[in-house]
């Protein structure tokens, strides 16, 4: 099955959501089918199972969690991959989806490329899973047929598999051991294996403490307790109907066998529980370590009298082999850990770091991501070892390792190569600036003293930065480049970070200089506003304007937002700058009204950092009062991703704005797939179609479909639609045809200074203006 042949079932109670998801998936070539609700989805899956399901959480009737749970409880559908989609991004909602059985959980708004990648990966995994399921089916047939001959044709080769039921049991146990080993669980911890092979049931329960000659399970909970002579029985139905039980004492360390639940009086109390699950025989075989029982291998069979003398002998030998295998695996895992990790700090060592860097480079190449490598060296570390001793040096290295790890994201890697050398892999960076920001964060944290044996030590570090792919296209080249950059940092006096190229170092210095100049620019009032009109498509009249900030730099001239807003966001300067923009826009609009011009709304963009301000509503109210602008003439623009990050909090804030009379719009709509159903809960007035859709709206069918869906959906919700980035007559005609309400873009006017915009306001008409030179 290739991704382009896959069928994807979209389950959502909102028609607009289904249409939009189909449009987003269409470029990947998938076949899509849709269901209106959970009941319809279950019926469709039962009739014709798809290859993957996109499942909305909040639906009337059966919600997404329940649909996922039902599908996973059914043996015929439990292997169908499910991606849950929801605007609920809190940890509890995600865990609920994963606990219900979903393989993935995406929080809206969803990036189109991310959706494609997640779907592609899950379809690939399903393909592998289907191959394994086919192999397991062959094993089961072999167990049932005892000595049947099964022929499997694969890659033009024929394999003859002869398996008896004992080999089937052994295969199941081996598979379970492999599974736990892959999960890197050490057998000193509480764990269990439950395996199903045909009509046999097996379980292994491990990690038991010996207290006064008794075996006690560690941290076993959530099960029903029964009693059987010398046994504590714990019964749990975990999807395979396996019975897990722990023997309280095995005085003679010999197997315990029951060949007939009907006739054996010792098991009368437990008979009903066992028979309901189809068991007629059971065997309990102790797993030994140093002549002491450390766990149990239990086998249940649907046949009575399953355990004859020869069978018991073979299974006892098998149990001994399992005990040896578990001990071997435990020792091997410990050796592997030591081989791949630094003993002192617990961080990945040189070998594991190299493996992860190779994998990170491979992923970055495949997905077109940016990747950063930081080579870090502690300054004058030798002096600490020489003066305070190696023990103090080791303590310092542990604290430094913990500090570096705390700085990083979950997907990043911090490793110790040896001595005082550390390296960091920054995976999937949004921009090259991220590597610089992390290095500065590390340098700042290193200014705090370390406490070593009641002494305060001040330690600095030097950092070399390399970026993929410009500084190297493989792991070796990247590490060499980072090492070279570290050499530059040391030559510049240590306690600094350097890129491996003069160009990048110049860029880093430029960014630092820009941040300092931004601080001064706010105090020196070097900013100004330009205004871009919004035009009604029926009357051609100007209905509003958007205020856009510019920086009149004393040396570089007029700078546009893309040149300084990202730095303002990262540094926090966006907060005072945003307040200045808001106040200046309100003052100007009020001034035009006092001059007798027809009142229109002025739109001001809010940044993500501003939207999180606790006193934002109070600030806006105060500015409106001080400028005496009627709140109905102020419109606040928020991005789709801002309001979807925390839906409940966003609704509260937006309602507070509506209470004071301010208008609200969602800017850049359509970039991420939000829950269109949630829009009706937001007290907004306008939706602005992002210019990335408008740009190719007459040549790209997918963009056209998405734009039409947004317009129709917005009108159904009583919202007006504004199209951004209109630059051509063809775009304007298309949007008019599909009843877009207002437009904004270079086709009508570029953003212009206040004195020029005043002329437009006096004419109040902006239709079919000559397209000016693009800035």
XYZ file of C-alpha atoms in Angstrom:
775
model
C 0.000 0.000 0.000
C 1.510 3.312 -1.043
C 0.306 6.547 0.584
C -1.348 7.613 -2.665
C -3.535 4.495 -2.674
C -4.647 4.905 0.924
C -8.243 5.638 1.919
C -8.752 8.062 4.806
C -12.013 8.330 6.739
C -12.767 11.853 8.013
C -15.182 11.896 10.950
C -16.614 15.299 11.920
C -20.109 16.561 12.562
C -19.406 19.870 10.798
C -19.687 19.748 6.959
C -17.268 22.673 6.581
C -14.630 20.889 8.630
C -14.967 17.755 6.490
C -14.750 19.716 3.246
C -11.697 21.617 4.449
C -9.869 18.477 5.557
C -10.587 16.846 2.205
C -9.127 19.884 0.461
C -6.030 19.791 2.686
C -5.426 16.086 1.968
C -6.138 16.266 -1.762
C -2.598 17.364 -2.805
C -1.225 14.150 -1.291
C -3.440 12.034 -3.539
C -5.386 10.192 -0.854
C -8.880 8.815 -1.335
C -11.179 10.360 1.287
C -14.558 9.310 2.654
C -16.501 11.160 5.339
C -18.817 10.388 8.232
C -21.153 12.876 9.949
C -20.964 11.347 13.419
C -19.567 8.528 15.506
C -22.374 6.065 14.768
C -22.011 6.495 11.018
C -18.235 6.126 11.305
C -18.514 2.805 13.133
C -20.943 1.495 10.534
C -18.697 2.564 7.644
C -15.619 0.981 9.229
C -17.529 -2.282 9.796
C -18.541 -2.394 6.132
C -15.311 -1.188 4.480
C -12.371 -0.448 6.789
C -10.263 2.547 5.689
C -6.489 2.735 6.005
C -6.540 5.622 8.498
C -9.105 7.675 10.427
C -9.075 11.414 11.175
C -11.411 11.646 14.149
C -12.856 14.793 15.701
C -13.258 14.692 19.485
C -16.330 16.792 20.235
C -19.373 15.402 18.404
C -23.000 14.863 19.413
C -23.942 11.303 20.327
C -20.808 9.173 20.471
C -17.777 11.425 20.920
C -14.377 10.772 19.408
C -12.968 9.131 22.539
C -15.776 6.562 22.587
C -15.457 5.865 18.856
C -11.723 5.210 19.248
C -12.298 2.952 22.259
C -14.917 0.891 20.395
C -12.673 0.473 17.365
C -9.696 -0.567 19.481
C -11.806 -3.066 21.455
C -12.815 -4.835 18.244
C -10.159 -7.369 17.061
C -11.101 -6.642 13.445
C -10.450 -2.890 13.724
C -7.979 -2.509 16.575
C -5.048 -2.032 14.180
C -6.625 0.896 12.286
C -4.478 3.993 12.928
C -6.433 6.929 14.374
C -5.412 10.586 14.514
C -7.638 12.617 16.840
C -8.190 16.281 15.984
C -9.267 18.768 18.613
C -8.952 22.362 19.681
C -8.510 21.053 23.225
C -4.748 21.152 23.578
C -4.386 20.512 27.306
C -2.455 17.496 28.565
C -5.592 15.806 29.944
C -7.374 15.884 26.578
C -4.350 14.480 24.774
C -3.934 11.681 27.322
C -7.651 10.880 27.063
C -7.296 10.467 23.298
C -4.202 8.304 23.569
C -5.742 6.226 26.356
C -8.759 5.633 24.121
C -6.370 4.034 21.655
C -5.560 6.821 19.184
C -2.079 6.618 17.673
C -1.728 10.396 17.401
C -3.386 13.584 18.627
C -3.170 16.896 16.772
C -4.221 20.178 18.319
C -5.911 22.700 16.054
C -4.918 24.821 14.245
C -3.006 22.183 12.319
C -0.273 22.980 9.855
C -0.977 21.345 6.501
C 2.543 19.977 6.086
C 2.520 18.553 9.622
C -0.769 16.797 8.875
C 0.682 15.303 5.693
C 3.782 14.036 7.533
C 1.820 12.513 10.431
C -0.578 10.751 8.054
C 2.271 9.509 5.884
C 4.169 8.082 8.869
C 1.148 6.287 10.320
C 0.277 4.737 6.957
C 3.839 3.478 6.714
C 3.600 1.941 10.191
C 0.268 0.332 9.303
C 1.880 -1.292 6.309
C 4.535 -2.854 8.539
C 1.878 -3.843 11.090
C -0.163 -5.599 8.411
C 2.884 -7.654 7.448
C 3.434 -8.663 11.084
C -0.258 -9.507 11.521
C -0.088 -11.795 8.512
C 2.924 -13.548 10.019
C 1.173 -13.919 13.390
C -1.832 -15.444 11.644
C 0.458 -18.068 10.185
C 1.793 -18.829 13.661
C -1.713 -19.203 15.029
C -2.677 -21.558 12.228
C 0.419 -23.585 12.974
C -0.453 -23.850 16.657
C -4.013 -24.956 15.938
C -2.909 -27.493 13.346
C -0.094 -28.722 15.609
C 2.045 -30.025 12.722
C 0.398 -28.397 9.719
C 2.594 -27.367 6.857
C 2.136 -23.735 5.901
C 3.553 -22.261 2.767
C 4.254 -18.560 2.641
C 5.302 -16.875 -0.579
C 7.171 -13.624 -0.118
C 9.616 -11.878 -2.469
C 9.561 -14.873 -4.806
C 10.896 -17.118 -2.031
C 9.066 -20.004 -0.422
C 9.478 -20.733 3.240
C 8.161 -23.908 4.793
C 7.174 -23.309 8.412
C 6.484 -26.312 10.644
C 5.430 -25.409 14.130
C 3.957 -27.550 16.862
C 2.055 -26.048 19.746
C 5.043 -25.984 22.090
C 7.088 -24.040 19.547
C 4.167 -21.659 19.203
C 4.243 -21.038 22.946
C 7.999 -20.508 22.882
C 7.665 -18.054 19.976
C 5.067 -16.112 21.913
C 7.259 -15.850 24.988
C 10.258 -14.837 22.901
C 8.147 -12.171 21.170
C 7.053 -10.840 24.541
C 10.628 -10.718 25.797
C 11.654 -8.807 22.678
C 8.767 -6.391 23.177
C 9.787 -5.563 26.721
C 13.406 -5.324 25.686
C 12.510 -2.823 22.997
C 10.774 -0.769 25.663
C 14.079 -0.761 27.550
C 12.482 -1.991 30.745
C 14.964 -3.521 33.183
C 13.737 -6.568 35.002
C 14.519 -5.053 38.372
C 11.300 -3.097 37.923
C 7.732 -4.353 38.149
C 6.559 -5.558 34.775
C 4.434 -8.258 33.224
C 4.020 -10.060 29.932
C 0.748 -11.431 28.637
C 0.838 -13.378 25.384
C -1.922 -15.025 23.366
C -1.158 -17.832 20.917
C -4.166 -19.600 19.472
C -6.171 -21.058 22.334
C -3.269 -20.903 24.790
C -2.820 -18.118 27.332
C 0.538 -17.298 28.861
C 1.679 -14.712 31.365
C 4.925 -13.795 33.045
C 4.911 -11.754 36.225
C 8.252 -10.479 37.377
C 10.049 -8.366 39.919
C 8.936 -9.845 43.182
C 10.551 -9.311 46.551
C 11.142 -12.197 48.890
C 9.811 -11.182 52.306
C 9.925 -13.885 54.981
C 9.905 -16.639 52.391
C 6.934 -15.184 50.513
C 6.694 -13.732 47.025
C 5.105 -10.290 47.007
C 4.132 -8.455 43.824
C 5.464 -4.938 43.460
C 3.024 -2.094 42.751
C 0.195 -4.265 41.450
C -3.138 -2.467 41.499
C -6.489 -2.148 39.785
C -7.328 -5.888 39.917
C -9.860 -8.107 41.678
C -8.485 -10.241 44.473
C -9.407 -13.891 45.074
C -7.900 -16.607 47.220
C -6.832 -20.143 46.343
C -5.048 -22.151 49.064
C -1.475 -20.889 49.036
C -2.109 -18.539 46.092
C -2.989 -14.857 45.813
C -4.899 -14.633 42.538
C -5.060 -11.418 40.617
C -7.408 -11.463 37.663
C -7.514 -8.765 35.047
C -9.020 -8.704 31.586
C -6.521 -6.681 29.547
C -7.825 -7.324 26.056
C -6.310 -10.804 25.686
C -8.356 -12.354 28.519
C -5.090 -13.365 30.171
C -5.231 -14.361 33.828
C -2.352 -13.009 35.885
C -1.640 -14.602 39.227
C 1.113 -14.547 41.787
C 2.011 -17.508 43.979
C 2.504 -16.450 47.553
C 4.954 -19.232 48.329
C 6.636 -21.973 46.371
C 8.322 -23.874 49.168
C 9.744 -26.650 47.019
C 10.354 -24.411 43.984
C 8.538 -26.949 41.808
C 5.838 -26.291 39.207
C 2.187 -26.258 40.281
C -0.155 -27.929 37.807
C -3.963 -28.194 37.693
C -5.271 -30.350 34.825
C -9.007 -30.166 35.508
C -10.822 -27.252 37.094
C -14.003 -29.334 37.280
C -12.563 -32.102 39.437
C -9.773 -30.513 41.422
C -11.251 -29.472 44.817
C -8.390 -27.067 45.489
C -9.677 -24.694 42.861
C -13.394 -24.767 43.624
C -13.400 -21.173 44.790
C -11.736 -19.999 41.600
C -13.498 -22.373 39.206
C -16.170 -19.943 37.905
C -13.692 -17.138 37.093
C -11.472 -19.585 35.146
C -14.263 -21.407 33.258
C -15.804 -18.142 32.082
C -12.549 -17.459 30.289
C -12.466 -20.890 28.692
C -9.636 -22.386 30.759
C -9.483 -26.048 31.733
C -5.819 -26.478 32.715
C -3.121 -24.304 34.206
C 0.575 -24.579 34.978
C 2.723 -22.324 37.149
C 6.493 -22.514 36.649
C 8.877 -20.477 38.854
C 11.562 -18.343 37.219
C 14.741 -18.796 39.249
C 17.712 -16.533 39.890
C 20.537 -17.820 42.116
C 18.297 -20.689 43.226
C 15.603 -18.233 44.340
C 12.234 -17.622 42.631
C 12.071 -14.122 41.145
C 8.974 -14.448 38.998
C 6.505 -16.791 37.404
C 5.729 -18.166 33.985
C 2.094 -19.253 33.874
C 0.342 -21.135 31.095
C -3.420 -21.666 30.680
C -4.966 -24.036 28.168
C -8.524 -24.494 26.979
C -8.053 -28.279 27.034
C -8.340 -30.402 30.194
C -5.386 -32.668 31.047
C -3.065 -30.553 28.914
C -0.053 -30.957 31.206
C 1.183 -34.539 31.033
C 4.552 -35.591 32.443
C 6.456 -34.961 29.216
C 4.793 -31.582 28.774
C 5.738 -30.553 32.329
C 9.333 -31.626 31.726
C 9.569 -29.625 28.515
C 7.959 -26.544 30.045
C 10.258 -26.757 33.079
C 13.227 -26.727 30.713
C 11.652 -23.871 28.824
C 11.215 -21.930 32.067
C 14.885 -22.453 32.880
C 15.776 -21.087 29.441
C 13.516 -18.082 29.992
C 15.162 -17.406 33.377
C 18.570 -17.536 31.748
C 17.407 -15.338 28.859
C 16.001 -12.700 31.200
C 19.216 -12.627 33.213
C 21.236 -12.386 30.024
C 19.062 -9.576 28.674
C 19.344 -7.659 31.950
C 23.133 -7.877 31.902
C 23.250 -7.033 28.205
C 21.006 -4.000 28.719
C 23.266 -2.738 31.482
C 26.325 -3.178 29.274
C 24.541 -1.417 26.395
C 23.611 1.477 28.675
C 27.216 1.853 29.794
C 28.369 1.661 26.173
C 26.074 4.452 25.044
C 25.941 6.748 28.100
C 28.370 8.800 30.120
C 28.685 7.130 33.541
C 29.283 10.364 35.455
C 26.434 12.535 34.118
C 24.033 9.977 32.655
C 24.018 11.934 29.387
C 24.398 10.231 26.006
C 28.045 9.467 25.274
C 30.028 9.881 22.080
C 28.588 6.803 20.319
C 24.941 7.547 21.103
C 25.464 11.227 20.240
C 26.852 10.279 16.836
C 23.883 7.966 16.177
C 21.413 10.698 17.099
C 23.214 13.316 15.024
C 23.163 11.030 11.981
C 19.431 10.439 12.525
C 18.774 14.158 13.031
C 20.604 15.024 9.800
C 18.641 12.328 7.947
C 15.324 13.701 9.243
C 16.336 17.290 8.483
C 17.238 16.332 4.914
C 13.986 14.385 4.442
C 11.679 17.103 5.776
C 13.667 20.188 4.793
C 14.168 21.191 8.442
C 16.887 23.330 9.971
C 19.298 21.753 12.440
C 21.800 23.229 14.882
C 24.836 21.771 16.670
C 26.374 23.516 19.678
C 29.884 22.513 20.806
C 30.384 23.691 24.412
C 33.610 23.798 26.392
C 33.955 24.940 30.017
C 36.470 27.755 30.342
C 39.567 26.967 32.461
C 38.068 23.731 33.801
C 41.562 22.329 34.372
C 42.167 24.963 37.034
C 39.250 23.605 39.072
C 40.568 20.048 38.909
C 44.075 21.193 39.834
C 43.007 23.405 42.745
C 39.984 21.604 44.230
C 40.564 18.045 43.047
C 38.851 15.728 40.570
C 35.936 15.036 42.923
C 34.957 18.715 42.857
C 35.405 18.727 39.094
C 33.087 15.739 38.764
C 30.439 17.438 40.915
C 30.657 20.531 38.721
C 30.264 18.459 35.547
C 27.097 16.853 36.964
C 25.567 20.244 37.770
C 26.521 21.662 34.370
C 24.972 18.633 32.646
C 21.723 19.157 34.577
C 21.704 22.870 33.701
C 22.248 22.230 29.975
C 19.519 19.585 29.934
C 17.040 21.960 31.609
C 17.697 24.526 28.842
C 16.611 22.245 26.036
C 13.373 21.086 24.477
C 12.275 17.479 24.774
C 13.422 16.590 21.244
C 16.894 18.102 21.656
C 19.937 16.087 22.720
C 22.608 17.051 25.238
C 25.654 14.777 25.274
C 29.074 14.664 26.951
C 31.943 13.718 24.692
C 34.459 13.551 27.516
C 36.316 15.847 29.884
C 34.565 19.216 29.917
C 33.261 18.936 26.338
C 29.489 18.941 25.785
C 27.502 18.982 22.547
C 23.876 19.849 21.834
C 21.682 18.849 18.885
C 18.877 21.333 18.219
C 16.400 19.471 16.030
C 13.665 20.939 13.795
C 14.510 24.605 14.360
C 11.997 27.133 13.064
C 14.825 29.508 12.152
C 18.594 29.750 12.404
C 18.161 32.381 15.105
C 17.036 29.641 17.508
C 20.582 28.287 17.785
C 21.833 31.743 18.689
C 19.047 32.252 21.234
C 19.836 28.917 22.945
C 23.530 29.776 23.127
C 22.737 33.120 24.737
C 20.420 31.412 27.211
C 23.217 29.026 28.209
C 25.724 31.866 28.606
C 23.275 33.788 30.788
C 22.556 30.793 33.032
C 26.276 30.178 33.424
C 26.655 33.586 35.068
C 25.033 32.150 38.200
C 27.459 30.512 40.681
C 27.676 26.742 41.203
C 27.832 25.461 44.788
C 30.494 22.761 45.123
C 31.328 21.483 48.615
C 30.095 24.682 50.262
C 32.094 26.816 47.797
C 30.614 29.153 45.207
C 32.294 28.709 41.850
C 31.810 31.045 38.900
C 32.357 29.158 35.673
C 31.906 30.377 32.104
C 31.813 28.501 28.834
C 32.604 28.976 25.151
C 30.187 27.822 22.465
C 30.664 26.985 18.790
C 27.579 26.858 16.559
C 27.139 24.974 13.288
C 23.999 24.888 11.154
C 22.677 22.264 8.750
C 22.995 22.332 5.785
C 25.113 25.445 5.267
C 27.950 24.370 7.608
C 27.934 20.691 6.721
C 25.665 18.114 5.106
C 26.665 15.143 7.257
C 27.288 14.488 10.946
C 31.083 14.570 10.707
C 31.183 17.868 8.813
C 28.724 19.515 11.207
C 30.721 18.504 14.276
C 33.941 19.732 12.681
C 32.296 23.052 11.853
C 30.990 23.432 15.409
C 34.465 22.606 16.743
C 35.955 25.253 14.465
C 33.413 27.790 15.707
C 34.345 26.882 19.304
C 37.969 27.684 18.444
C 36.831 31.126 17.249
C 34.920 31.689 20.501
C 38.009 30.874 22.569
C 40.172 33.169 20.452
C 37.723 36.006 21.092
C 38.331 35.791 24.828
C 36.051 32.878 25.831
C 32.618 33.261 27.518
C 30.902 33.867 24.157
C 29.285 32.040 21.264
C 30.420 32.062 17.648
C 29.139 30.677 14.379
C 31.583 28.865 12.163
C 31.300 31.455 9.375
C 32.023 35.124 9.371
C 28.662 35.676 7.702
C 26.736 34.079 10.568
C 28.774 35.861 13.206
C 28.022 39.117 11.460
C 24.331 38.191 11.415
C 24.363 37.417 15.146
C 26.063 40.733 15.872
C 23.539 42.474 13.631
C 20.662 40.954 15.581
C 22.166 41.981 18.921
C 22.723 45.490 17.589
C 19.155 45.614 16.258
C 17.742 44.677 19.664
C 19.727 47.466 21.368
C 18.656 49.974 18.717
C 15.019 48.891 19.125
C 15.140 49.788 22.804
C 16.475 53.213 21.943
C 13.999 53.689 19.087
C 11.027 53.347 21.438
C 12.412 56.080 23.670
C 13.377 58.262 20.708
C 9.957 57.830 19.044
C 11.441 56.664 15.748
C 8.335 54.642 14.821
C 5.472 55.755 12.604
C 2.284 54.247 11.204
C 1.213 53.663 7.625
C -2.406 52.890 6.768
C -3.867 50.496 4.200
C -7.539 50.833 3.180
C -10.157 48.121 3.280
C -12.728 48.322 0.492
C -16.368 47.204 0.341
C -16.873 45.127 -2.814
C -20.405 46.333 -3.493
C -20.076 50.078 -3.007
C -16.348 50.469 -3.586
C -16.191 52.663 -0.486
C -13.440 52.544 2.123
C -14.929 50.777 5.141
C -11.835 50.647 7.315
C -8.085 50.693 7.469
C -5.264 48.687 8.981
C -2.512 50.418 10.938
C 0.929 49.038 10.062
C 4.067 50.061 11.951
C 7.257 51.303 10.281
C 10.638 52.189 11.784
C 12.357 55.323 10.556
C 15.875 54.115 11.312
C 18.385 56.987 11.594
C 20.949 55.126 9.431
C 19.140 52.417 7.456
C 16.090 54.461 6.544
C 12.517 53.120 6.546
C 12.319 49.546 7.898
C 9.311 47.252 7.458
C 7.861 44.944 10.161
C 9.522 41.778 8.824
C 12.882 43.418 9.532
C 12.331 44.092 13.248
C 9.098 42.555 14.606
C 10.626 39.051 15.102
C 13.376 40.549 17.265
C 10.795 42.641 19.137
C 8.755 39.463 19.829
C 11.749 37.458 21.073
C 13.102 40.255 23.260
C 9.739 41.267 24.756
C 9.960 44.762 23.270
C 6.769 44.027 21.350
C 4.789 44.898 24.483
C 5.789 48.597 24.754
C 5.902 48.877 20.952
C 2.413 47.348 20.644
C 1.042 49.797 23.213
C 2.520 52.700 21.224
C 0.948 51.422 17.994
C -2.462 51.028 19.632
C -2.416 54.482 21.208
C -1.137 56.216 18.063
C -3.749 54.500 15.841
C -6.602 55.530 18.158
C -5.325 59.108 18.365
C -5.056 59.385 14.566
C -8.506 57.936 13.927
C -10.033 60.326 16.447
C -8.176 63.242 14.847
C -9.636 62.394 11.421
C -13.122 62.217 12.902
C -12.660 65.609 14.579
C -11.553 66.977 11.198
C -14.981 66.054 9.828
C -14.050 62.950 7.828
C -16.507 60.066 7.691
C -15.761 57.737 10.625
C -14.349 54.311 9.774
C -12.819 51.541 11.865
C -9.086 51.204 12.378
C -7.602 47.726 12.758
C -4.578 47.071 14.971
C -2.698 43.768 15.133
C -2.125 42.173 18.512
C 0.933 39.949 18.990
C 0.877 36.603 20.764
C 2.834 38.055 23.673
C 0.434 40.997 23.984
C -2.592 38.680 23.961
C -1.188 36.889 27.019
C -0.937 40.127 29.045
C -3.082 39.928 32.150
C -4.069 43.605 31.928
C -4.633 43.758 28.149
C -8.369 44.533 28.293
C -7.753 47.179 30.943
C -4.979 48.714 28.810
C -7.201 48.922 25.707
C -10.042 50.459 27.740
C -7.711 53.070 29.190
C -6.315 54.050 25.775
C -9.841 54.389 24.340
C -10.830 56.647 27.234
C -7.694 58.774 26.979
C -7.995 59.212 23.191
C -11.815 59.586 23.377
C -12.251 57.170 20.465
C -15.575 55.340 20.389
C -14.768 51.606 20.894
C -16.880 50.691 17.846
C -14.221 52.314 15.642
C -11.415 50.104 16.952
C -10.853 46.609 15.569
C -8.337 44.230 17.092
C -6.812 41.606 14.810
C -5.719 38.275 16.289
C -4.169 35.344 14.478
C -5.869 31.981 14.237
C -3.124 30.234 16.218
C -3.316 32.738 19.093
C -6.955 32.070 19.922
C -6.644 28.305 19.450
C -3.718 27.847 21.864
C -6.018 28.139 24.865
C -9.609 28.212 23.658
C -11.302 28.728 27.026
C -9.028 31.622 28.051
C -9.341 33.195 24.594
C -13.159 33.139 24.769
C -13.071 34.924 28.135
C -10.722 37.642 26.861
C -12.646 38.145 23.615
C -15.952 38.467 25.488
C -14.367 41.134 27.675
C -13.392 43.072 24.554
C -16.910 42.739 23.139
C -18.309 44.007 26.431
C -16.499 47.324 25.943
C -17.654 47.552 22.294
C -14.449 46.711 20.421
C -14.673 44.799 17.108
C -12.663 41.618 16.619
C -11.232 39.807 13.600
C -9.286 36.620 12.997
C -6.277 37.417 10.825
C -4.444 34.989 8.487
C -7.359 32.570 8.617
C -6.887 29.261 6.830
C -3.142 28.779 7.437
C -3.906 26.172 10.092
C -6.917 23.883 10.153
C -8.852 25.168 13.133
C -12.054 23.689 14.388
C -14.544 25.671 12.362
C -17.139 24.570 14.887
C -15.288 26.544 17.567
C -15.624 29.797 15.641
C -19.257 30.119 16.662
C -18.083 30.329 20.271
C -15.761 33.244 19.507
C -17.470 36.678 19.579
C -15.723 37.831 16.401
C -16.948 40.105 13.625
C -14.595 39.393 10.701
C -12.562 36.597 9.157
C -9.553 37.599 7.052
C -8.534 35.058 4.393
C -4.760 34.754 4.418
C -2.979 36.154 1.396
C -1.222 32.817 0.751
C -4.586 31.472 -0.471
C -5.497 34.632 -2.365
C -2.188 34.683 -4.245
C -2.983 31.566 -6.317
C -6.740 31.611 -5.981
C -7.302 31.690 -9.747
C -4.680 29.054 -10.618
C -4.685 26.617 -7.682
C -7.902 24.641 -7.324
C -7.181 23.664 -3.708
C -6.696 27.302 -2.632
C -9.896 28.222 -4.460
C -11.877 25.486 -2.703
C -10.554 26.503 0.725
C -11.370 30.169 0.088
C -14.932 29.316 -0.994
C -15.405 27.139 2.107
C -14.201 29.924 4.401
C -16.496 32.507 2.787
C -19.546 30.250 2.920
C -18.881 29.107 6.467
C -18.295 32.656 7.716
C -21.552 33.868 6.197
C -23.400 30.970 7.823
C -22.030 32.199 11.159
C -23.028 35.793 10.434
C -19.443 37.004 9.925
C -18.051 39.307 7.265
C -15.097 38.108 5.189
C -12.060 40.164 4.258
C -9.543 38.961 1.673
C -5.922 40.040 2.201
C -3.261 40.458 -0.449
C -5.506 41.191 -3.452
C -3.150 42.292 -6.227
C -4.914 41.484 -9.520
C -8.232 42.040 -11.265
C -8.674 38.260 -11.656
C -8.406 37.758 -7.909
C -10.876 40.547 -7.236
C -13.360 39.120 -9.749
C -13.162 35.634 -8.259
C -13.722 36.933 -4.732
C -16.616 39.141 -5.849
C -18.212 36.181 -7.610
C -18.111 34.187 -4.374
C -19.492 37.041 -2.273
C -16.402 38.103 -0.347
C -17.441 41.237 1.573
C -14.293 43.331 1.715
C -10.791 43.308 0.256
C -7.410 44.722 1.044
C -4.207 44.716 -0.974
C -1.893 46.418 -3.426
C -4.591 46.303 -6.136
C -6.279 49.123 -4.204
C -3.421 50.784 -2.339
C -0.154 50.089 -0.630
C 0.117 51.136 3.052
C 0.672 54.908 2.984
C 1.495 57.685 5.496
C -1.293 59.474 7.375
C -1.295 62.607 5.207
C -1.737 60.578 1.996
C -4.373 58.351 3.562
C -6.346 61.430 4.571
C -6.815 62.187 0.870
C -8.300 58.725 0.310
C -10.646 59.219 3.251
C -11.882 62.474 1.787
C -12.622 60.770 -1.539
C -13.953 57.705 0.362
C -13.550 55.607 -2.814
C -10.753 53.234 -3.646
C -12.055 51.036 -6.489
C -9.827 50.059 -9.398
C -6.938 52.270 -8.384
C -3.848 51.886 -10.502
C -1.584 49.288 -8.978
C 1.382 51.103 -7.405
C 4.944 49.875 -7.242
C 5.217 47.075 -4.699
C 7.286 47.759 -1.629
